[in-house]
Tab-separated table of C-alpha atoms in Angstrom:
chain	number	residue	atom	x	y	z
S	1	UNK	CA	24.294	-1.035	-3.262
S	2	UNK	CA	21.948	-3.459	-5.005
S	3	UNK	CA	18.251	-2.871	-5.549
S	4	UNK	CA	17.486	-5.611	-3.007
S	5	UNK	CA	19.574	-3.820	-0.414
S	6	UNK	CA	17.816	-0.545	-1.162
S	7	UNK	CA	14.353	-1.990	-0.712
S	8	UNK	CA	15.374	-3.746	2.491
S	9	UNK	CA	16.166	-0.535	4.324
S	10	UNK	CA	12.579	0.662	4.542
S	11	UNK	CA	11.977	0.457	8.320
S	12	UNK	CA	8.469	-0.765	7.601
S	13	UNK	CA	6.596	-2.153	10.595
S	14	UNK	CA	5.529	-5.798	10.548
S	15	UNK	CA	3.270	-7.514	13.089
S	16	UNK	CA	3.761	-11.279	13.404
S	17	UNK	CA	0.760	-13.151	14.836
S	18	UNK	CA	1.711	-16.812	15.262
S	19	UNK	CA	1.672	-19.110	18.287
S	20	UNK	CA	4.960	-20.752	17.217
S	21	UNK	CA	7.293	-18.703	19.412
S	22	UNK	CA	10.449	-20.262	17.998
S	23	UNK	CA	9.392	-19.542	14.417
S	24	UNK	CA	8.444	-15.964	15.292
S	25	UNK	CA	11.798	-15.372	16.960
S	26	UNK	CA	13.646	-16.646	13.900
S	27	UNK	CA	11.496	-14.601	11.498
S	28	UNK	CA	11.884	-11.485	13.635
S	29	UNK	CA	15.673	-11.839	13.459
S	30	UNK	CA	15.641	-12.207	9.680
S	31	UNK	CA	13.190	-9.352	9.157
S	32	UNK	CA	15.140	-7.070	11.485
S	33	UNK	CA	18.293	-7.735	9.486
S	34	UNK	CA	16.347	-6.703	6.380
S	35	UNK	CA	15.402	-3.371	7.936
S	36	UNK	CA	11.916	-4.162	9.233
S	37	UNK	CA	10.616	-3.248	12.675
S	38	UNK	CA	8.963	-6.368	14.074
S	39	UNK	CA	6.387	-6.945	16.816
S	40	UNK	CA	5.419	-10.478	17.863
S	41	UNK	CA	2.097	-11.648	19.309
S	42	UNK	CA	1.336	-15.328	19.928
S	43	UNK	CA	-2.414	-15.261	20.512
S	44	UNK	CA	-5.235	-14.445	18.115
S	45	UNK	CA	-7.267	-12.148	20.358
S	46	UNK	CA	-4.185	-10.274	21.540
S	47	UNK	CA	-2.968	-10.030	17.959
S	48	UNK	CA	-6.255	-8.447	16.902
S	49	UNK	CA	-6.046	-5.985	19.784
S	50	UNK	CA	-2.488	-5.027	18.794
S	51	UNK	CA	-3.437	-4.680	15.123
S	52	UNK	CA	-6.293	-2.347	16.020
S	53	UNK	CA	-3.856	-0.058	17.826
S	54	UNK	CA	-2.413	0.892	14.435
S	55	UNK	CA	1.159	1.800	13.616
S	56	UNK	CA	1.578	-1.367	11.543
S	57	UNK	CA	2.395	-1.507	7.821
S	58	UNK	CA	1.739	-5.221	7.321
S	59	UNK	CA	0.508	-8.205	9.334
S	60	UNK	CA	1.796	-11.760	8.941
S	61	UNK	CA	-1.061	-13.864	10.308
S	62	UNK	CA	-1.107	-17.616	10.889
S	63	UNK	CA	-4.410	-19.400	10.310
S	64	UNK	CA	-3.856	-21.984	13.049
S	65	UNK	CA	-4.040	-20.007	16.290
S	66	UNK	CA	-5.401	-21.122	19.664
S	67	UNK	CA	-8.750	-19.702	20.711
S	68	UNK	CA	-9.464	-17.080	18.061
S	69	UNK	CA	-8.025	-18.476	14.823
S	70	UNK	CA	-6.418	-16.436	12.077
S	71	UNK	CA	-9.491	-16.323	9.846
S	72	UNK	CA	-11.576	-14.975	12.732
S	73	UNK	CA	-8.899	-12.383	13.472
S	74	UNK	CA	-8.838	-11.298	9.820
S	75	UNK	CA	-12.618	-11.063	9.566
S	76	UNK	CA	-12.796	-8.910	12.709
S	77	UNK	CA	-9.904	-6.730	11.541
S	78	UNK	CA	-11.482	-6.105	8.134
S	79	UNK	CA	-14.549	-4.551	9.778
S	80	UNK	CA	-12.538	-1.378	10.392
S	81	UNK	CA	-9.003	-1.717	9.020
S	82	UNK	CA	-7.424	-2.280	5.595
S	83	UNK	CA	-3.902	-3.045	6.868
S	84	UNK	CA	-2.273	-5.477	4.396
S	85	UNK	CA	-2.357	-9.077	5.642
S	86	UNK	CA	-0.222	-12.000	4.499
S	87	UNK	CA	-1.772	-15.283	5.681
S	88	UNK	CA	0.285	-18.323	6.653
S	89	UNK	CA	-1.555	-21.565	5.906
S	90	UNK	CA	-0.794	-25.268	6.273
S	91	UNK	CA	0.476	-26.830	3.067
S	92	UNK	CA	-2.395	-28.329	1.103
S	93	UNK	CA	-5.096	-26.463	3.027
S	94	UNK	CA	-6.670	-24.862	-0.043
S	95	UNK	CA	-9.876	-24.051	1.826
S	96	UNK	CA	-7.997	-21.873	4.323
S	97	UNK	CA	-6.276	-20.010	1.485
S	98	UNK	CA	-9.483	-19.370	-0.434
S	99	UNK	CA	-11.435	-18.345	2.655
S	100	UNK	CA	-8.570	-16.099	3.757
S	101	UNK	CA	-8.577	-14.294	0.414
S	102	UNK	CA	-12.361	-14.034	0.454
S	103	UNK	CA	-12.288	-12.495	3.938
S	104	UNK	CA	-9.687	-9.949	2.858
S	105	UNK	CA	-6.130	-11.307	2.941
S	106	UNK	CA	-3.771	-9.713	0.419
S	107	UNK	CA	-1.788	-12.877	-0.196
S	108	UNK	CA	-0.906	-16.198	1.409
S	109	UNK	CA	2.101	-18.453	1.891
S	110	UNK	CA	1.993	-22.141	2.797
S	111	UNK	CA	4.035	-23.602	5.652
S	112	UNK	CA	6.762	-24.710	5.665
S	113	UNK	CA	8.223	-21.859	3.614
S	114	UNK	CA	11.583	-20.389	2.717
S	115	UNK	CA	12.334	-17.244	4.721
S	116	UNK	CA	13.549	-15.453	1.603
S	117	UNK	CA	10.197	-16.197	-0.057
S	118	UNK	CA	8.328	-14.704	2.905
S	119	UNK	CA	10.428	-11.545	2.780
S	120	UNK	CA	9.888	-11.306	-0.988
S	121	UNK	CA	6.104	-11.652	-0.516
S	122	UNK	CA	6.118	-9.005	2.230
S	123	UNK	CA	8.044	-6.570	0.033
S	124	UNK	CA	5.751	-7.262	-2.920
S	125	UNK	CA	2.686	-6.323	-0.863
S	126	UNK	CA	4.346	-3.270	0.685
S	127	UNK	CA	5.569	-1.939	-2.677
S	128	UNK	CA	1.932	-1.684	-3.698
S	129	UNK	CA	0.747	-0.112	-0.468
S	130	UNK	CA	1.134	3.682	-0.188
S	131	UNK	CA	2.828	4.864	2.964
S	132	UNK	CA	1.306	7.711	4.981
S	133	UNK	CA	2.867	10.969	3.888
S	134	UNK	CA	4.940	9.216	1.248
S	135	UNK	CA	5.296	10.398	-2.322
S	136	UNK	CA	4.104	8.351	-5.241
S	137	UNK	CA	4.537	8.419	-8.997
S	138	UNK	CA	1.095	6.924	-9.517
S	139	UNK	CA	-1.438	8.889	-11.571
S	140	UNK	CA	-3.958	10.988	-9.653
S	141	UNK	CA	-6.882	8.950	-10.937
S	142	UNK	CA	-7.651	5.983	-13.142
S	143	UNK	CA	-11.125	5.968	-14.671
S	144	UNK	CA	-13.067	3.294	-16.503
S	145	UNK	CA	-16.695	4.210	-17.126
S	146	UNK	CA	-18.378	4.957	-13.785
S	147	UNK	CA	-15.364	3.586	-11.872
S	148	UNK	CA	-12.783	6.037	-10.495
S	149	UNK	CA	-9.640	4.885	-8.699
S	150	UNK	CA	-7.110	6.993	-6.787
S	151	UNK	CA	-3.895	4.928	-6.573
S	152	UNK	CA	-2.149	7.259	-4.133
S	153	UNK	CA	-4.763	6.676	-1.443
S	154	UNK	CA	-6.261	3.352	-2.622
S	155	UNK	CA	-9.637	5.096	-2.781
S	156	UNK	CA	-12.253	3.768	-5.184
S	157	UNK	CA	-15.665	5.068	-6.258
S	158	UNK	CA	-18.358	3.533	-8.438
S	159	UNK	CA	-21.159	5.813	-9.609
S	160	UNK	CA	-19.766	8.367	-7.102
S	161	UNK	CA	-20.239	5.924	-4.230
S	162	UNK	CA	-17.180	4.691	-2.291
S	163	UNK	CA	-16.036	1.098	-2.625
S	164	UNK	CA	-14.327	-0.661	0.262
S	165	UNK	CA	-11.446	-2.685	-1.172
S	166	UNK	CA	-8.454	-4.467	0.274
S	167	UNK	CA	-5.057	-3.493	-1.073
S	168	UNK	CA	-4.858	-6.579	-3.264
S	169	UNK	CA	-8.362	-6.057	-4.620
S	170	UNK	CA	-7.532	-2.448	-5.444
S	171	UNK	CA	-4.381	-3.460	-7.326
S	172	UNK	CA	-6.213	-6.112	-9.344
S	173	UNK	CA	-8.987	-3.668	-10.218
S	174	UNK	CA	-6.475	-0.938	-11.062
S	175	UNK	CA	-4.694	-3.226	-13.523
S	176	UNK	CA	-7.997	-4.128	-15.151
S	177	UNK	CA	-9.127	-0.478	-15.252
S	178	UNK	CA	-5.899	0.731	-16.852
S	179	UNK	CA	-6.504	-1.897	-19.545
S	180	UNK	CA	-10.298	-1.482	-19.685
S	181	UNK	CA	-11.761	-3.228	-22.713
S	182	UNK	CA	-8.664	-5.391	-23.089
S	183	UNK	CA	-7.950	-8.897	-21.840
S	184	UNK	CA	-5.410	-9.110	-19.014
S	185	UNK	CA	-3.971	-12.575	-18.412
S	186	UNK	CA	-3.924	-14.209	-14.987
S	187	UNK	CA	-0.117	-14.302	-15.234
S	188	UNK	CA	0.040	-10.555	-15.802
S	189	UNK	CA	-2.438	-9.813	-13.016
S	190	UNK	CA	-0.509	-11.983	-10.573
S	191	UNK	CA	2.796	-10.297	-11.386
S	192	UNK	CA	1.419	-6.747	-11.552
S	193	UNK	CA	-1.048	-6.869	-8.669
S	194	UNK	CA	0.543	-9.367	-6.285
S	195	UNK	CA	4.184	-8.876	-7.219
S	196	UNK	CA	4.957	-12.536	-7.860
S	197	UNK	CA	4.722	-15.173	-10.548
S	198	UNK	CA	1.625	-17.265	-11.071
S	199	UNK	CA	2.143	-20.690	-9.517
S	200	UNK	CA	0.462	-23.998	-10.466
S	201	UNK	CA	-2.980	-24.342	-8.856
S	202	UNK	CA	-2.755	-20.723	-7.641
S	203	UNK	CA	-6.293	-19.325	-7.367
S	204	UNK	CA	-5.464	-16.054	-5.605
S	205	UNK	CA	-6.323	-13.812	-8.571
S	206	UNK	CA	-9.546	-15.707	-9.248
S	207	UNK	CA	-10.637	-15.257	-5.638
S	208	UNK	CA	-9.817	-11.538	-5.695
S	209	UNK	CA	-11.812	-11.191	-8.925
S	210	UNK	CA	-14.741	-13.035	-7.336
S	211	UNK	CA	-14.654	-10.588	-4.415
S	212	UNK	CA	-14.511	-7.632	-6.805
S	213	UNK	CA	-17.508	-8.874	-8.787
S	214	UNK	CA	-19.575	-8.950	-5.601
S	215	UNK	CA	-18.501	-5.432	-4.656
S	216	UNK	CA	-18.988	-3.951	-8.134
S	217	UNK	CA	-22.400	-5.557	-8.493
S	218	UNK	CA	-24.112	-6.531	-11.745
S	219	UNK	CA	-24.556	-4.544	-14.932
S	220	UNK	CA	-28.106	-3.446	-15.879
S	221	UNK	CA	-28.492	-6.577	-18.002
S	222	UNK	CA	-27.383	-8.831	-15.141
S	223	UNK	CA	-23.871	-9.393	-16.458
S	224	UNK	CA	-20.655	-8.611	-14.594
S	225	UNK	CA	-18.193	-5.772	-15.304
S	226	UNK	CA	-15.298	-8.238	-14.949
S	227	UNK	CA	-15.645	-10.880	-17.620
S	228	UNK	CA	-13.804	-14.166	-17.768
S	229	UNK	CA	-12.372	-14.895	-21.194
S	230	UNK	CA	-11.655	-18.587	-20.964
S	231	UNK	CA	-8.046	-19.521	-21.524
S	232	UNK	CA	-7.036	-15.870	-21.868
S	233	UNK	CA	-7.746	-13.908	-18.689
S	234	UNK	CA	-10.081	-11.187	-17.441
S	235	UNK	CA	-11.542	-8.085	-19.061
S	236	UNK	CA	-13.146	-5.033	-17.433
S	237	UNK	CA	-16.016	-3.395	-19.288
S	238	UNK	CA	-19.120	-1.556	-18.098
S	239	UNK	CA	-20.837	-2.006	-21.449
S	240	UNK	CA	-23.836	-4.340	-21.310
S	241	UNK	CA	-22.965	-7.899	-22.103
S	242	UNK	CA	-24.615	-11.316	-22.209
S	243	UNK	CA	-21.253	-13.069	-21.851
S	244	UNK	CA	-22.130	-16.513	-20.549
S	245	UNK	CA	-18.603	-17.013	-19.210
S	246	UNK	CA	-18.944	-14.184	-16.689
């Protein structure tokens, strides 16, 4: 049995929220064949209600929904839940992608898309999301200065105060913390944190970093713990800095 076949038999639970009934039916068939349990909802408000009921490992959420659109659903969901969300956006709608990531999406995929790519993106997010009661080989804690991360539970604390992070934000911060004081390229962050290759004009990592900077707050000197090293990548350091690139 190949590695792909092994990872497909996970019985993870996926919630599809998209008003395109035909597309949802097709995706549900493909995902079921890959070992996923699929629930379909075709309305934003009803999708939010179903998501809040729990029992879902990942949500595939379309931006363009009647009534309550996908961004509104995501914003409402993130008030209480950190369930991983993969946004579906219209091709070329960069604003929707950026706003979706800022609100708390873990990743996005533009329509029209290849079904195999969607399944690969779903698996990439789920591989980095601990399952309730599941075992993990991750270290108990990762510490960088006043920052403490617990990969098994996606818990984060800064100066002993809890940080609320999405799964993608946690993974980006974890990669930076493990390499604290060292530059981590955008390519490496995309592959390690999002589970895919960096694509042209892909700003997902930059948006996640922007979110993290807001949540981490400034250093005493007004700088940021996550510094941008132009042309190289990002570096995490809690030492005071006057880096003008940050």
